mmCIF file of C-alpha atoms and ligand atoms in Angstrom:
data_model
loop_
_atom_site.group_PDB
_atom_site.id
_atom_site.type_symbol
_atom_site.label_atom_id
_atom_site.label_comp_id
_atom_site.label_asym_id
_atom_site.label_seq_id
_atom_site.Cartn_x
_atom_site.Cartn_y
_atom_site.Cartn_z
ATOM 1 C CA MET A 249 11.964 -8.028 27.208
ATOM 2 C CA VAL A 250 13.901 -7.905 23.912
ATOM 3 C CA GLN A 251 15.288 -11.370 24.509
ATOM 4 C CA THR A 252 11.880 -12.768 25.497
ATOM 5 C CA ILE A 253 10.291 -11.404 22.326
ATOM 6 C CA LYS A 254 13.148 -12.601 20.132
ATOM 7 C CA ALA A 255 12.845 -16.085 21.606
ATOM 8 C CA LEU A 256 9.060 -16.151 21.064
ATOM 9 C CA ALA A 257 9.503 -14.922 17.473
ATOM 10 C CA ALA A 258 12.157 -17.548 16.764
ATOM 11 C CA ALA A 259 9.897 -20.281 18.119
ATOM 12 C CA LEU A 260 7.031 -19.129 15.868
ATOM 13 C CA ALA A 261 8.960 -18.709 12.627
ATOM 14 C CA ALA A 262 8.396 -22.186 11.158
ATOM 15 C CA ASP A 263 4.685 -22.066 11.949
ATOM 16 C CA LEU A 264 4.390 -18.643 10.402
ATOM 17 C CA ALA A 265 6.131 -19.789 7.229
ATOM 18 C CA ALA A 266 3.382 -22.412 6.877
ATOM 19 C CA VAL A 267 0.713 -19.749 7.443
ATOM 20 C CA ARG A 268 2.300 -17.508 4.834
ATOM 21 C CA ARG A 269 2.515 -20.349 2.319
ATOM 22 C CA HIS A 270 -1.162 -21.097 2.801
ATOM 23 C CA LEU A 271 -2.091 -17.461 2.241
ATOM 24 C CA HIS A 272 0.283 -17.178 -0.702
ATOM 25 C CA ALA A 273 -1.230 -20.220 -2.391
ATOM 26 C CA HIS A 274 -4.773 -18.861 -1.895
ATOM 27 C CA PRO A 275 -4.683 -15.183 -2.874
ATOM 28 C CA GLU A 276 -7.843 -13.106 -3.192
ATOM 29 C CA LEU A 277 -8.352 -9.854 -5.058
ATOM 30 C CA SER A 278 -9.180 -6.551 -3.359
ATOM 31 C CA PHE A 279 -12.510 -6.551 -1.488
ATOM 32 C CA GLU A 280 -12.951 -10.279 -2.194
ATOM 33 C CA GLU A 281 -10.862 -11.449 0.791
ATOM 34 C CA THR A 282 -13.577 -13.680 2.278
ATOM 35 C CA GLU A 283 -11.451 -16.819 2.750
ATOM 36 C CA THR A 284 -8.489 -14.815 3.986
ATOM 37 C CA ALA A 285 -10.661 -12.958 6.495
ATOM 38 C CA ALA A 286 -12.181 -16.263 7.670
ATOM 39 C CA PHE A 287 -8.691 -17.743 8.039
ATOM 40 C CA VAL A 288 -7.485 -14.737 10.045
ATOM 41 C CA THR A 289 -10.620 -14.874 12.196
ATOM 42 C CA ARG A 290 -10.009 -18.573 12.978
ATOM 43 C CA GLN A 291 -6.392 -17.916 13.872
ATOM 44 C CA LEU A 292 -7.343 -15.070 16.205
ATOM 45 C CA ARG A 293 -10.077 -17.167 17.868
ATOM 46 C CA GLU A 294 -7.539 -19.923 18.478
ATOM 47 C CA MET A 295 -5.555 -17.353 20.450
ATOM 48 C CA GLY A 296 -8.643 -16.715 22.582
ATOM 49 C CA LEU A 297 -9.336 -13.336 20.979
ATOM 50 C CA GLN A 298 -12.733 -12.117 19.800
ATOM 51 C CA PRO A 299 -12.275 -10.867 16.251
ATOM 52 C CA GLN A 300 -14.979 -8.813 14.553
ATOM 53 C CA THR A 301 -15.711 -8.283 10.902
ATOM 54 C CA MET A 302 -15.583 -4.749 9.558
ATOM 55 C CA ALA A 303 -15.962 -3.286 6.057
ATOM 56 C CA GLU A 304 -17.235 -6.713 4.890
ATOM 57 C CA THR A 305 -13.864 -8.445 4.493
ATOM 58 C CA GLY A 306 -11.830 -6.682 7.174
ATOM 59 C CA VAL A 307 -11.087 -8.106 10.635
ATOM 60 C CA VAL A 308 -10.418 -6.273 13.912
ATOM 61 C CA ALA A 309 -9.459 -7.704 17.293
ATOM 62 C CA LEU A 310 -8.197 -6.408 20.615
ATOM 63 C CA ILE A 311 -5.502 -7.738 22.909
ATOM 64 C CA GLU A 312 -6.022 -6.313 26.374
ATOM 65 C CA GLY A 313 -2.901 -5.832 28.437
ATOM 66 C CA ARG A 314 -2.994 -4.598 32.013
ATOM 67 C CA PRO A 315 -5.719 -1.963 32.397
ATOM 68 C CA GLY A 316 -5.094 1.775 32.297
ATOM 69 C CA GLY A 317 -2.747 2.232 29.375
ATOM 70 C CA PRO A 318 -3.233 3.685 25.899
ATOM 71 C CA THR A 319 -4.371 1.844 22.784
ATOM 72 C CA LEU A 320 -2.024 1.239 19.879
ATOM 73 C CA ALA A 321 -3.263 -0.037 16.506
ATOM 74 C CA LEU A 322 -1.276 -2.373 14.254
ATOM 75 C CA ARG A 323 -2.322 -2.698 10.629
ATOM 76 C CA ALA A 324 -1.870 -5.358 7.962
ATOM 77 C CA ASP A 325 -3.454 -5.548 4.500
ATOM 78 C CA MET A 326 -4.755 -8.812 3.033
ATOM 79 C CA ASP A 327 -5.492 -8.388 -0.689
ATOM 80 C CA ALA A 328 -3.609 -9.762 -3.703
ATOM 81 C CA LEU A 329 -3.036 -8.462 -7.242
ATOM 82 C CA PRO A 330 -4.319 -9.455 -10.701
ATOM 83 C CA ILE A 331 -0.964 -10.952 -11.738
ATOM 84 C CA GLN A 332 -0.178 -14.481 -12.966
ATOM 85 C CA GLU A 333 2.556 -15.879 -10.718
ATOM 86 C CA LEU A 334 5.682 -17.101 -12.518
ATOM 87 C CA ASN A 335 7.544 -18.464 -9.501
ATOM 88 C CA GLU A 336 7.840 -22.255 -9.568
ATOM 89 C CA VAL A 337 7.562 -22.891 -5.847
ATOM 90 C CA ALA A 338 5.597 -25.359 -3.748
ATOM 91 C CA TYR A 339 3.376 -22.554 -2.476
ATOM 92 C CA LYS A 340 2.743 -21.006 -5.904
ATOM 93 C CA SER A 341 -0.646 -19.330 -6.264
ATOM 94 C CA THR A 342 -3.347 -21.904 -7.016
ATOM 95 C CA ARG A 343 -5.532 -19.195 -8.559
ATOM 96 C CA PRO A 344 -4.908 -18.280 -12.191
ATOM 97 C CA GLY A 345 -4.181 -14.596 -12.645
ATOM 98 C CA VAL A 346 -4.179 -13.771 -8.926
ATOM 99 C CA MET A 347 -1.017 -13.435 -6.858
ATOM 100 C CA HIS A 348 0.290 -12.039 -3.605
ATOM 101 C CA ALA A 349 2.817 -9.903 -5.478
ATOM 102 C CA CYS A 350 2.951 -7.083 -2.946
ATOM 103 C CA GLY A 351 3.694 -9.156 0.146
ATOM 104 C CA HIS A 352 0.319 -8.675 1.798
ATOM 105 C CA ASP A 353 0.445 -12.406 2.649
ATOM 106 C CA VAL A 354 3.608 -11.606 4.620
ATOM 107 C CA HIS A 355 1.967 -8.599 6.306
ATOM 108 C CA THR A 356 -1.053 -10.672 7.359
ATOM 109 C CA THR A 357 1.147 -13.522 8.592
ATOM 110 C CA SER A 358 3.467 -11.166 10.420
ATOM 111 C CA LEU A 359 0.603 -9.450 12.242
ATOM 112 C CA LEU A 360 -0.810 -12.848 13.254
ATOM 113 C CA GLY A 361 2.643 -13.638 14.652
ATOM 114 C CA THR A 362 2.799 -10.311 16.473
ATOM 115 C CA ALA A 363 -0.632 -11.068 17.922
ATOM 116 C CA ARG A 364 0.563 -14.438 19.218
ATOM 117 C CA ILE A 365 3.598 -12.864 20.860
ATOM 118 C CA LEU A 366 1.687 -9.976 22.435
ATOM 119 C CA ASN A 367 -1.104 -12.271 23.569
ATOM 120 C CA GLN A 368 1.441 -14.321 25.491
ATOM 121 C CA LEU A 369 2.955 -11.190 27.003
ATOM 122 C CA LYS A 370 -0.241 -9.332 27.835
ATOM 123 C CA SER A 371 0.377 -9.386 31.570
ATOM 124 C CA GLU A 372 3.701 -7.642 30.910
ATOM 125 C CA PHE A 373 2.387 -4.450 29.310
ATOM 126 C CA GLN A 374 -0.212 -1.845 30.143
ATOM 127 C CA GLY A 375 -2.699 -0.868 27.468
ATOM 128 C CA THR A 376 -4.590 -2.298 24.540
ATOM 129 C CA VAL A 377 -3.425 -3.513 21.143
ATOM 130 C CA LYS A 378 -5.873 -3.162 18.279
ATOM 131 C CA LEU A 379 -5.162 -5.540 15.412
ATOM 132 C CA ILE A 380 -6.400 -4.272 12.044
ATOM 133 C CA PHE A 381 -6.510 -6.671 9.091
ATOM 134 C CA GLN A 382 -7.826 -4.527 6.266
ATOM 135 C CA PRO A 383 -9.126 -5.421 2.816
ATOM 136 C CA GLY A 384 -8.508 -3.724 -0.498
ATOM 137 C CA GLU A 385 -5.238 -1.821 -0.181
ATOM 138 C CA GLU A 386 -4.575 -2.024 -3.908
ATOM 139 C CA VAL A 387 -7.807 -0.499 -5.225
ATOM 140 C CA VAL A 388 -9.369 2.951 -4.765
ATOM 141 C CA PRO A 389 -11.066 3.931 -2.431
ATOM 142 C CA GLY A 390 -8.790 1.726 -0.307
ATOM 143 C CA GLY A 391 -9.867 -0.602 2.478
ATOM 144 C CA ALA A 392 -8.270 1.706 5.058
ATOM 145 C CA SER A 393 -10.735 4.476 4.231
ATOM 146 C CA LEU A 394 -13.667 2.046 4.551
ATOM 147 C CA MET A 395 -12.414 0.682 7.876
ATOM 148 C CA ILE A 396 -12.021 4.232 9.197
ATOM 149 C CA ARG A 397 -15.514 5.107 7.950
ATOM 150 C CA ASP A 398 -16.849 2.058 9.792
ATOM 151 C CA GLY A 399 -15.207 3.084 13.045
ATOM 152 C CA VAL A 400 -11.934 1.188 13.274
ATOM 153 C CA LEU A 401 -10.308 4.204 14.950
ATOM 154 C CA GLU A 402 -12.984 4.380 17.679
ATOM 155 C CA ASN A 403 -13.893 2.289 20.746
ATOM 156 C CA PRO A 404 -11.123 2.347 21.745
ATOM 157 C CA ALA A 405 -9.410 5.115 19.783
ATOM 158 C CA PRO A 406 -5.745 4.286 19.228
ATOM 159 C CA ARG A 407 -3.105 6.821 20.163
ATOM 160 C CA ALA A 408 -1.176 5.822 17.044
ATOM 161 C CA VAL A 409 -1.155 3.297 14.198
ATOM 162 C CA LEU A 410 1.856 1.281 13.050
ATOM 163 C CA GLY A 411 2.121 -0.415 9.656
ATOM 164 C CA GLN A 412 4.812 -2.568 8.084
ATOM 165 C CA HIS A 413 5.532 -3.325 4.414
ATOM 166 C CA VAL A 414 7.863 -5.768 2.701
ATOM 167 C CA PHE A 415 10.851 -4.160 0.971
ATOM 168 C CA PRO A 416 12.933 -6.229 -1.482
ATOM 169 C CA LYS A 417 15.604 -3.542 -1.685
ATOM 170 C CA LEU A 418 16.769 -4.368 1.844
ATOM 171 C CA PRO A 419 18.099 -7.736 3.042
ATOM 172 C CA VAL A 420 16.382 -9.667 5.812
ATOM 173 C CA GLY A 421 17.579 -8.244 9.105
ATOM 174 C CA GLN A 422 17.346 -4.628 8.012
ATOM 175 C CA VAL A 423 14.456 -2.210 8.302
ATOM 176 C CA GLY A 424 13.780 1.151 6.663
ATOM 177 C CA ILE A 425 12.026 4.203 8.009
ATOM 178 C CA ARG A 426 11.496 7.878 7.199
ATOM 179 C CA SER A 427 10.127 10.693 9.318
ATOM 180 C CA GLY A 428 7.586 13.119 7.897
ATOM 181 C CA ARG A 429 6.168 12.972 4.397
ATOM 182 C CA TYR A 430 7.147 9.605 2.944
ATOM 183 C CA MET A 431 4.801 8.536 0.120
ATOM 184 C CA ALA A 432 2.787 10.337 -2.547
ATOM 185 C CA SER A 433 -0.800 11.166 -3.276
ATOM 186 C CA ALA A 434 -2.082 9.278 -6.308
ATOM 187 C CA ASP A 435 -5.045 10.203 -8.474
ATOM 188 C CA GLU A 436 -6.308 8.176 -11.403
ATOM 189 C CA LEU A 437 -6.992 9.795 -14.773
ATOM 190 C CA TYR A 438 -9.489 8.387 -17.276
ATOM 191 C CA MET A 439 -9.733 10.341 -20.499
ATOM 192 C CA THR A 440 -11.663 10.037 -23.739
ATOM 193 C CA VAL A 441 -10.766 12.303 -26.665
ATOM 194 C CA ARG A 442 -13.598 12.433 -29.166
ATOM 195 C CA GLY A 443 -13.123 13.476 -32.789
ATOM 196 C CA ARG A 444 -14.576 12.123 -35.986
ATOM 197 C CA GLY A 445 -13.177 9.020 -37.628
ATOM 198 C CA GLY A 446 -12.893 8.126 -41.279
ATOM 199 C CA HIS A 447 -10.516 7.157 -44.053
ATOM 200 C CA GLY A 448 -6.887 7.833 -43.247
ATOM 201 C CA ALA A 449 -6.373 9.269 -46.720
ATOM 202 C CA MET A 450 -8.921 12.049 -46.188
ATOM 203 C CA PRO A 451 -7.965 13.962 -43.029
ATOM 204 C CA GLU A 452 -9.832 17.010 -44.258
ATOM 205 C CA LEU A 453 -13.122 15.137 -43.758
ATOM 206 C CA ASN A 454 -12.226 13.798 -40.320
ATOM 207 C CA LEU A 455 -11.227 15.198 -36.974
ATOM 208 C CA ASP A 456 -8.274 13.108 -35.895
ATOM 209 C CA PRO A 457 -8.488 12.284 -32.148
ATOM 210 C CA VAL A 458 -5.133 10.496 -32.311
ATOM 211 C CA LEU A 459 -3.337 13.726 -33.102
ATOM 212 C CA VAL A 460 -5.315 15.594 -30.429
ATOM 213 C CA ALA A 461 -4.526 12.939 -27.817
ATOM 214 C CA SER A 462 -0.848 13.045 -28.813
ATOM 215 C CA HIS A 463 -0.770 16.804 -28.230
ATOM 216 C CA ILE A 464 -2.455 16.342 -24.867
ATOM 217 C CA ILE A 465 0.077 13.722 -23.746
ATOM 218 C CA VAL A 466 3.004 15.964 -24.641
ATOM 219 C CA ALA A 467 1.504 19.247 -23.447
ATOM 220 C CA ALA A 468 0.360 17.831 -20.109
ATOM 221 C CA GLN A 469 3.984 17.268 -19.114
ATOM 222 C CA GLN A 470 4.440 21.039 -18.932
ATOM 223 C CA ILE A 471 2.336 20.926 -15.773
ATOM 224 C CA VAL A 472 5.159 18.919 -14.187
ATOM 225 C CA SER A 473 8.026 20.827 -15.836
ATOM 226 C CA ARG A 474 6.667 24.415 -15.846
ATOM 227 C CA ARG A 475 3.824 24.765 -13.345
ATOM 228 C CA ALA A 476 5.118 22.630 -10.485
ATOM 229 C CA ASN A 477 7.593 24.037 -8.005
ATOM 230 C CA PRO A 478 10.856 22.330 -9.079
ATOM 231 C CA LYS A 479 11.514 21.481 -5.436
ATOM 232 C CA MET A 480 8.245 19.546 -5.246
ATOM 233 C CA PRO A 481 8.270 16.112 -6.875
ATOM 234 C CA SER A 482 5.382 15.445 -9.274
ATOM 235 C CA VAL A 483 4.790 12.577 -11.683
ATOM 236 C CA LEU A 484 2.331 12.394 -14.565
ATOM 237 C CA SER A 485 2.258 9.082 -16.442
ATOM 238 C CA PHE A 486 -0.120 7.734 -19.059
ATOM 239 C CA GLY A 487 0.121 3.942 -19.143
ATOM 240 C CA LYS A 488 -2.803 3.192 -21.394
ATOM 241 C CA VAL A 489 -3.521 4.801 -24.771
ATOM 242 C CA ILE A 490 -6.009 3.077 -27.054
ATOM 243 C CA ALA A 491 -6.638 4.435 -30.543
ATOM 244 C CA ASN A 492 -8.235 1.461 -32.148
ATOM 245 C CA GLY A 493 -8.084 2.429 -35.825
ATOM 246 C CA ALA A 494 -5.864 0.929 -38.509
ATOM 247 C CA THR A 495 -3.143 2.006 -40.923
ATOM 248 C CA ASN A 496 -5.809 3.676 -43.007
ATOM 249 C CA VAL A 497 -8.592 4.171 -40.461
ATOM 250 C CA ILE A 498 -8.810 7.153 -38.151
ATOM 251 C CA PRO A 499 -10.887 6.166 -35.096
ATOM 252 C CA ASP A 500 -13.704 8.235 -33.639
ATOM 253 C CA SER A 501 -12.064 8.439 -30.239
ATOM 254 C CA VAL A 502 -8.962 7.727 -28.209
ATOM 255 C CA TYR A 503 -9.037 6.403 -24.651
ATOM 256 C CA LEU A 504 -6.277 7.121 -22.125
ATOM 257 C CA GLU A 505 -5.539 6.180 -18.531
ATOM 258 C CA GLY A 506 -2.903 7.712 -16.342
ATOM 259 C CA THR A 507 -1.824 8.707 -12.866
ATOM 260 C CA PHE A 508 -0.824 11.963 -11.195
ATOM 261 C CA ARG A 509 1.262 11.824 -8.043
ATOM 262 C CA THR A 510 2.884 14.392 -5.829
ATOM 263 C CA LEU A 511 4.016 15.043 -2.273
ATOM 264 C CA ASP A 512 2.000 18.200 -1.553
ATOM 265 C CA GLU A 513 -1.759 18.173 -1.030
ATOM 266 C CA GLN A 514 -2.313 21.797 -2.058
ATOM 267 C CA TRP A 515 -0.282 21.448 -5.252
ATOM 268 C CA ARG A 516 -2.118 18.200 -5.918
ATOM 269 C CA MET A 517 -5.440 20.048 -6.120
ATOM 270 C CA GLU A 518 -3.987 22.883 -8.194
ATOM 271 C CA ALA A 519 -2.303 20.480 -10.611
ATOM 272 C CA LEU A 520 -5.491 18.528 -11.186
ATOM 273 C CA GLY A 521 -7.226 21.804 -12.024
ATOM 274 C CA HIS A 522 -4.449 22.729 -14.470
ATOM 275 C CA LEU A 523 -4.678 19.295 -16.026
ATOM 276 C CA ARG A 524 -8.394 19.552 -16.643
ATOM 277 C CA GLN A 525 -8.052 23.042 -18.094
ATOM 278 C CA LEU A 526 -5.232 21.969 -20.381
ATOM 279 C CA CYS A 527 -6.817 18.740 -21.648
ATOM 280 C CA GLU A 528 -10.243 20.219 -22.261
ATOM 281 C CA GLY A 529 -8.916 23.505 -23.648
ATOM 282 C CA LEU A 530 -6.362 21.916 -25.945
ATOM 283 C CA ALA A 531 -8.912 19.489 -27.357
ATOM 284 C CA ALA A 532 -11.396 22.318 -27.893
ATOM 285 C CA SER A 533 -8.762 24.424 -29.662
ATOM 286 C CA MET A 534 -8.393 21.590 -32.161
ATOM 287 C CA GLY A 535 -12.129 21.103 -32.567
ATOM 288 C CA ALA A 536 -12.303 17.931 -30.502
ATOM 289 C CA VAL A 537 -13.789 17.129 -27.112
ATOM 290 C CA CYS A 538 -11.866 15.774 -24.128
ATOM 291 C CA GLU A 539 -13.796 14.062 -21.328
ATOM 292 C CA LEU A 540 -11.553 13.757 -18.293
ATOM 293 C CA GLU A 541 -12.585 11.795 -15.216
ATOM 294 C CA ILE A 542 -10.310 12.221 -12.227
ATOM 295 C CA ARG A 543 -10.744 9.526 -9.582
ATOM 296 C CA ARG A 544 -9.304 10.764 -6.332
ATOM 297 C CA GLY A 545 -6.906 8.218 -4.929
ATOM 298 C CA TYR A 546 -4.890 8.024 -1.731
ATOM 299 C CA PRO A 547 -3.579 11.095 0.068
ATOM 300 C CA CYS A 548 0.077 11.651 0.946
ATOM 301 C CA LEU A 549 1.486 9.392 3.656
ATOM 302 C CA ASP A 550 3.030 11.121 6.675
ATOM 303 C CA ASN A 551 5.052 9.493 9.391
ATOM 304 C CA GLU A 552 4.422 11.572 12.509
ATOM 305 C CA PRO A 553 7.834 12.836 13.659
ATOM 306 C CA ALA A 554 7.665 12.152 17.415
ATOM 307 C CA LEU A 555 6.177 8.670 16.941
ATOM 308 C CA THR A 556 8.658 7.935 14.165
ATOM 309 C CA ALA A 557 11.593 9.032 16.318
ATOM 310 C CA ARG A 558 10.456 6.685 19.113
ATOM 311 C CA THR A 559 9.858 3.885 16.612
ATOM 312 C CA ARG A 560 13.276 4.381 15.038
ATOM 313 C CA ALA A 561 14.998 4.285 18.431
ATOM 314 C CA ALA A 562 13.113 1.120 19.382
ATOM 315 C CA MET A 563 14.049 -0.454 16.038
ATOM 316 C CA ALA A 564 17.706 0.310 16.623
ATOM 317 C CA ALA A 565 17.482 -1.335 20.041
ATOM 318 C CA TYR A 566 16.050 -4.479 18.431
ATOM 319 C CA VAL A 567 18.105 -4.850 15.221
ATOM 320 C CA GLY A 568 21.098 -2.588 15.914
ATOM 321 C CA GLU A 569 21.585 0.950 14.631
ATOM 322 C CA GLU A 570 23.557 -0.342 11.623
ATOM 323 C CA ASN A 571 20.470 -2.237 10.436
ATOM 324 C CA VAL A 572 18.102 0.739 10.448
ATOM 325 C CA VAL A 573 18.128 2.435 7.045
ATOM 326 C CA ASP A 574 16.860 5.984 6.535
ATOM 327 C CA LEU A 575 14.641 5.908 3.470
ATOM 328 C CA ASP A 576 14.167 8.416 0.689
ATOM 329 C CA GLN A 577 10.753 9.732 -0.289
ATOM 330 C CA TRP A 578 8.918 7.535 -2.773
ATOM 331 C CA LEU A 579 6.162 8.446 -5.236
ATOM 332 C CA ALA A 580 4.310 5.191 -4.842
ATOM 333 C CA ALA A 581 1.058 5.457 -2.912
ATOM 334 C CA GLU A 582 -0.342 3.367 -0.076
ATOM 335 C CA ASP A 583 -3.730 3.540 1.598
ATOM 336 C CA PHE A 584 -2.086 3.453 5.039
ATOM 337 C CA ALA A 585 -1.939 7.191 4.252
ATOM 338 C CA TYR A 586 -5.578 7.419 5.437
ATOM 339 C CA PHE A 587 -4.483 6.310 8.906
ATOM 340 C CA SER A 588 -1.653 8.844 8.787
ATOM 341 C CA GLN A 589 -4.106 11.631 7.928
ATOM 342 C CA ALA A 590 -6.441 10.592 10.749
ATOM 343 C CA GLY A 591 -3.826 10.703 13.524
ATOM 344 C CA PRO A 592 -0.230 9.845 14.442
ATOM 345 C CA ALA A 593 0.985 6.932 12.340
ATOM 346 C CA CYS A 594 4.230 5.320 11.269
ATOM 347 C CA PHE A 595 4.740 3.109 8.227
ATOM 348 C CA TYR A 596 8.079 1.328 7.958
ATOM 349 C CA ARG A 597 9.758 -1.223 5.703
ATOM 350 C CA LEU A 598 10.877 -4.753 6.428
ATOM 351 C CA GLY A 599 13.844 -6.091 4.450
ATOM 352 C CA THR A 600 12.763 -9.254 2.626
ATOM 353 C CA ARG A 601 15.519 -10.338 0.220
ATOM 354 C CA SER A 602 18.278 -12.781 1.096
ATOM 355 C CA ALA A 603 21.554 -11.160 2.082
ATOM 356 C CA ASP A 604 23.310 -13.129 -0.691
ATOM 357 C CA GLY A 605 20.717 -12.073 -3.276
ATOM 358 C CA SER A 606 19.554 -15.640 -3.902
ATOM 359 C CA ARG A 607 15.914 -14.969 -3.035
ATOM 360 C CA GLY A 608 13.416 -12.138 -2.953
ATOM 361 C CA THR A 609 15.122 -9.647 -5.277
ATOM 362 C CA ALA A 610 12.218 -9.070 -7.685
ATOM 363 C CA SER A 611 10.263 -5.868 -7.187
ATOM 364 C CA VAL A 612 6.766 -5.814 -5.729
ATOM 365 C CA HIS A 613 3.939 -6.002 -8.305
ATOM 366 C CA THR A 614 5.932 -8.331 -10.588
ATOM 367 C CA PRO A 615 5.139 -12.005 -11.407
ATOM 368 C CA THR A 616 8.395 -13.193 -9.822
ATOM 369 C CA PHE A 617 8.055 -11.315 -6.546
ATOM 370 C CA ASP A 618 8.820 -13.459 -3.495
ATOM 371 C CA VAL A 619 10.434 -13.059 -0.101
ATOM 372 C CA ASP A 620 13.105 -14.839 1.892
ATOM 373 C CA GLU A 621 10.821 -16.350 4.523
ATOM 374 C CA THR A 622 13.345 -15.827 7.288
ATOM 375 C CA CYS A 623 11.834 -12.300 7.389
ATOM 376 C CA LEU A 624 8.925 -13.972 9.225
ATOM 377 C CA GLU A 625 11.037 -14.017 12.377
ATOM 378 C CA LEU A 626 12.022 -10.346 12.433
ATOM 379 C CA GLY A 627 8.690 -8.994 11.123
ATOM 380 C CA PRO A 628 6.448 -10.199 13.976
ATOM 381 C CA GLY A 629 9.077 -9.910 16.692
ATOM 382 C CA LEU A 630 10.004 -6.360 15.788
ATOM 383 C CA MET A 631 6.399 -5.211 15.654
ATOM 384 C CA ALA A 632 5.682 -6.799 19.044
ATOM 385 C CA TRP A 633 8.716 -5.017 20.489
ATOM 386 C CA LEU A 634 7.741 -1.676 18.924
ATOM 387 C CA THR A 635 4.256 -2.097 20.390
ATOM 388 C CA VAL A 636 5.456 -2.793 23.905
ATOM 389 C CA GLN A 637 7.834 0.171 23.724
ATOM 390 C CA GLU A 638 5.224 2.550 22.305
ATOM 391 C CA LEU A 639 2.599 1.555 24.873
ATOM 392 C CA ALA A 640 5.105 2.387 27.608
ATOM 393 C CA ALA A 641 6.086 5.737 26.047
ATOM 394 C CA GLN A 642 4.929 8.908 27.778
HETATM 395 NI NI1 NI B 219 1.489 -3.277 -0.754
#
């Protein structure tokens, strides 16, 4: 079966590169993936499948193998980022300020390839494959949560969900995986510190929100350094601070945006409580007011150990043990976490840079992100193989 799948994947690779280039040139922002969803729907119909729309711009389809087996779900995300592409390539984004800079074009293409392979092999396995093309991975509340709300994990309910993500740190040919807790929770912080503006030469008449906000930024780090268990990673970052006064003008208010991330759900809730208490209390102690809005983001992502062990073993059989890399925990967040909180799930990484470093070395979410397209042979083939193996697992 390995050789059959590898041969099918090799035969598809050139076609899939063209699919990926089309998607890359026509990126759509989160929850606006109408053309992408229509494209995916057409591709699935051409395979003889009956795709359905879900969560407005999501697509779901089933591949029925021989009757009687379990259902396994495979997930890809379809949205792009608000980034202006700087790559000068033939398939450069045609849309100003919008770019597939997180490889979701590769994920969508790869899952279409996996679908083609599994559709050709459906008499060879028992069970059902549920293909999930979700919208809006990059923006809270996350397309995964909306798809789950709309029933993507019912009728039929999958026994497990597999997801794949591009990974520029690894060369094409290698894959990365980690059992257990792998990625962080992420909550968004929106804060306004209100004081009283005025002439910079007369602080006694004003209430300087810039100074109050500065104290808050510094003091809030003690939640990470003094309140958090030192064995539990936590990150607090403020990436936006706007105090729009002048050299001699103290503004009325300061606006801040930030993120809090950790790898423990209970500590997450406690830390957010500490943060609110500290920001509001510190501002009040200085005579100012702090309005803090916490937008709950994605939960922690867990790779279920038994499923992950089976997936890792199947990976090693496909690419060789030496090409399976055990990953460290990472404090990025990913809405695949919703699938992992709903049931057994495994999220793994596909190496996407050239072995010689000539292509695909830029990080995700940067204007020069790209992949070595030869990953479009391993990506679909591996996922088809993992699916066949998992459906046969006891
Ligand atoms: Ni992504």
